[in-house]
Tab-separated table of C-alpha atoms in Angstrom:
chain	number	residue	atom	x	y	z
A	1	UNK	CA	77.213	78.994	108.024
A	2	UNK	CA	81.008	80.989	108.027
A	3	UNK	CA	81.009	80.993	112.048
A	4	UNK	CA	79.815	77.107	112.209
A	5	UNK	CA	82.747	76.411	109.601
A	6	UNK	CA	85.016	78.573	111.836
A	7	UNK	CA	83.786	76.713	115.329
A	8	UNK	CA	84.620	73.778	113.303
A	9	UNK	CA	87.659	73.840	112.726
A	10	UNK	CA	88.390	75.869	115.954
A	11	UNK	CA	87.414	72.352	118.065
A	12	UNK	CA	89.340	69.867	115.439
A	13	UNK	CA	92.476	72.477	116.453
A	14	UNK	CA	91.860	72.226	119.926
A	15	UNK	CA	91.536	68.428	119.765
A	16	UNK	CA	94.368	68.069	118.019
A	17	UNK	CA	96.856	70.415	120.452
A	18	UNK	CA	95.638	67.253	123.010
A	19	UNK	CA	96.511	64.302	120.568
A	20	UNK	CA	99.916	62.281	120.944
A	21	UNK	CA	101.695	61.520	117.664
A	22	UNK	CA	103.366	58.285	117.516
A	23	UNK	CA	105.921	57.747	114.523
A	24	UNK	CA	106.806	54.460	113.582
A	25	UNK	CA	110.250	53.747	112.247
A	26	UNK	CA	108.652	52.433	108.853
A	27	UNK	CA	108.329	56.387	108.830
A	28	UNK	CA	104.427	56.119	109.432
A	29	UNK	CA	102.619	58.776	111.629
A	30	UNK	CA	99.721	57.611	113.734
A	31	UNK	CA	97.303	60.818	115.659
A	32	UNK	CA	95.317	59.571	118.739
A	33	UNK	CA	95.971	58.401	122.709
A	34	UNK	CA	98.707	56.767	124.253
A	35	UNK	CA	97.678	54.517	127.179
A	36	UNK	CA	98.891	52.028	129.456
A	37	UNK	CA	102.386	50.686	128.852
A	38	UNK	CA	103.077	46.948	129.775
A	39	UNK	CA	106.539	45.436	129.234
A	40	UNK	CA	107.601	46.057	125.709
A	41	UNK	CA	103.654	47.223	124.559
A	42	UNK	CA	101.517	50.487	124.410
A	43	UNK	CA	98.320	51.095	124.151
A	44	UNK	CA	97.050	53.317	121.610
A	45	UNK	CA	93.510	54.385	120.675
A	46	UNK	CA	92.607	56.556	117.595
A	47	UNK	CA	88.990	57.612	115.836
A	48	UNK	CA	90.455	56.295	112.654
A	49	UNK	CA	92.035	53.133	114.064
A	50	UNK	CA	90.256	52.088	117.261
A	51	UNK	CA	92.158	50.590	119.725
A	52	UNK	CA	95.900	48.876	119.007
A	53	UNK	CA	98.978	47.306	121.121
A	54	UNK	CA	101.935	48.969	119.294
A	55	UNK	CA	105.202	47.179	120.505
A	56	UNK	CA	108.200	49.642	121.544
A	57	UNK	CA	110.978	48.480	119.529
A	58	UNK	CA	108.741	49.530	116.413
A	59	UNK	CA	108.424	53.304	117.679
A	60	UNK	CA	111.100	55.839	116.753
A	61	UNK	CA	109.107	58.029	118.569
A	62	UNK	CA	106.218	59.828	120.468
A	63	UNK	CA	105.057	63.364	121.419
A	64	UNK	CA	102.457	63.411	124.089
A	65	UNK	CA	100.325	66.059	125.074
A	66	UNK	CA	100.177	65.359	128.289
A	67	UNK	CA	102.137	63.424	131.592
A	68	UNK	CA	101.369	59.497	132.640
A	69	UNK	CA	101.621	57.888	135.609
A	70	UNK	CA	103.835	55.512	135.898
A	71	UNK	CA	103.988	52.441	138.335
A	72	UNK	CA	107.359	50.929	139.575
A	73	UNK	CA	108.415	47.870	140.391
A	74	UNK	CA	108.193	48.846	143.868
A	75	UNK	CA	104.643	49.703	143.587
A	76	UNK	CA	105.365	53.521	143.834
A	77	UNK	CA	103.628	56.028	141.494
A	78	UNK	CA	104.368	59.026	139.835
A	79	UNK	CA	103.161	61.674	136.809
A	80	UNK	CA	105.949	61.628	134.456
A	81	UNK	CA	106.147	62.991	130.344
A	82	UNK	CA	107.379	59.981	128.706
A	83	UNK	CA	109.166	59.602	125.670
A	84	UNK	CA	110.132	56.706	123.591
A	85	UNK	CA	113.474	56.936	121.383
A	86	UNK	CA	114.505	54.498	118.961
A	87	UNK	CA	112.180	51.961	120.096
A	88	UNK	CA	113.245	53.076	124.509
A	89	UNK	CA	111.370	54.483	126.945
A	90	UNK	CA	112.297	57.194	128.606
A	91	UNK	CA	111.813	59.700	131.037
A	92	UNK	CA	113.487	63.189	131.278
A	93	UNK	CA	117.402	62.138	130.679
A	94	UNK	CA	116.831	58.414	132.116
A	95	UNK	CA	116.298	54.950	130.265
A	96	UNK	CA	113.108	53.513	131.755
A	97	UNK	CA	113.735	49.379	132.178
């Protein structure tokens, strides 16, 4: 029973260090997946929540656990980390448009 407890809570770690944390500026915290981002939306999928369209201006901020690819205008691609700041996307030390 210990090691089953212990291989427990050894996967919810693990599955956590690959979760994105999205904070809200209401000062709520959501745990789950960052997806696509259209225009001013991203997607967002958690066990708890399912699947939601969270709109940019209402996220102070994200942590992802891992890079996206991103689509330009142009049609070009790329694996970026993207952050959002006070409701902004960014990438690295540049404001996405």
């Amino acid at each position: 029973m210990k090691r089953l407890v212990t291989a427990a809570a050894a996967a919810m770690a693990a599955a956590a260090a690959f979760a994105d944390t999205v904070t809200l500026k209401g000062g709520s915290v959501l745990i789950g997946e960052t997806g696509a981002i259209a225009g001013d939306v991203i997607k967002f999928k958690s066990d708890d929540l399912g699947e939601l369209d969270l709109k940019l201006a209402n996220i102070k901020s994200i942590d992802r656990a891992k890079s996206h690819s991103v689509q330009y205008k142009d049609g070009t691609t790329s694996d970026r980390i993207l952050v959002v700041r006070d409701g902004e996307l960014w990438s690295g030390d540049a404001r996405l448009d």
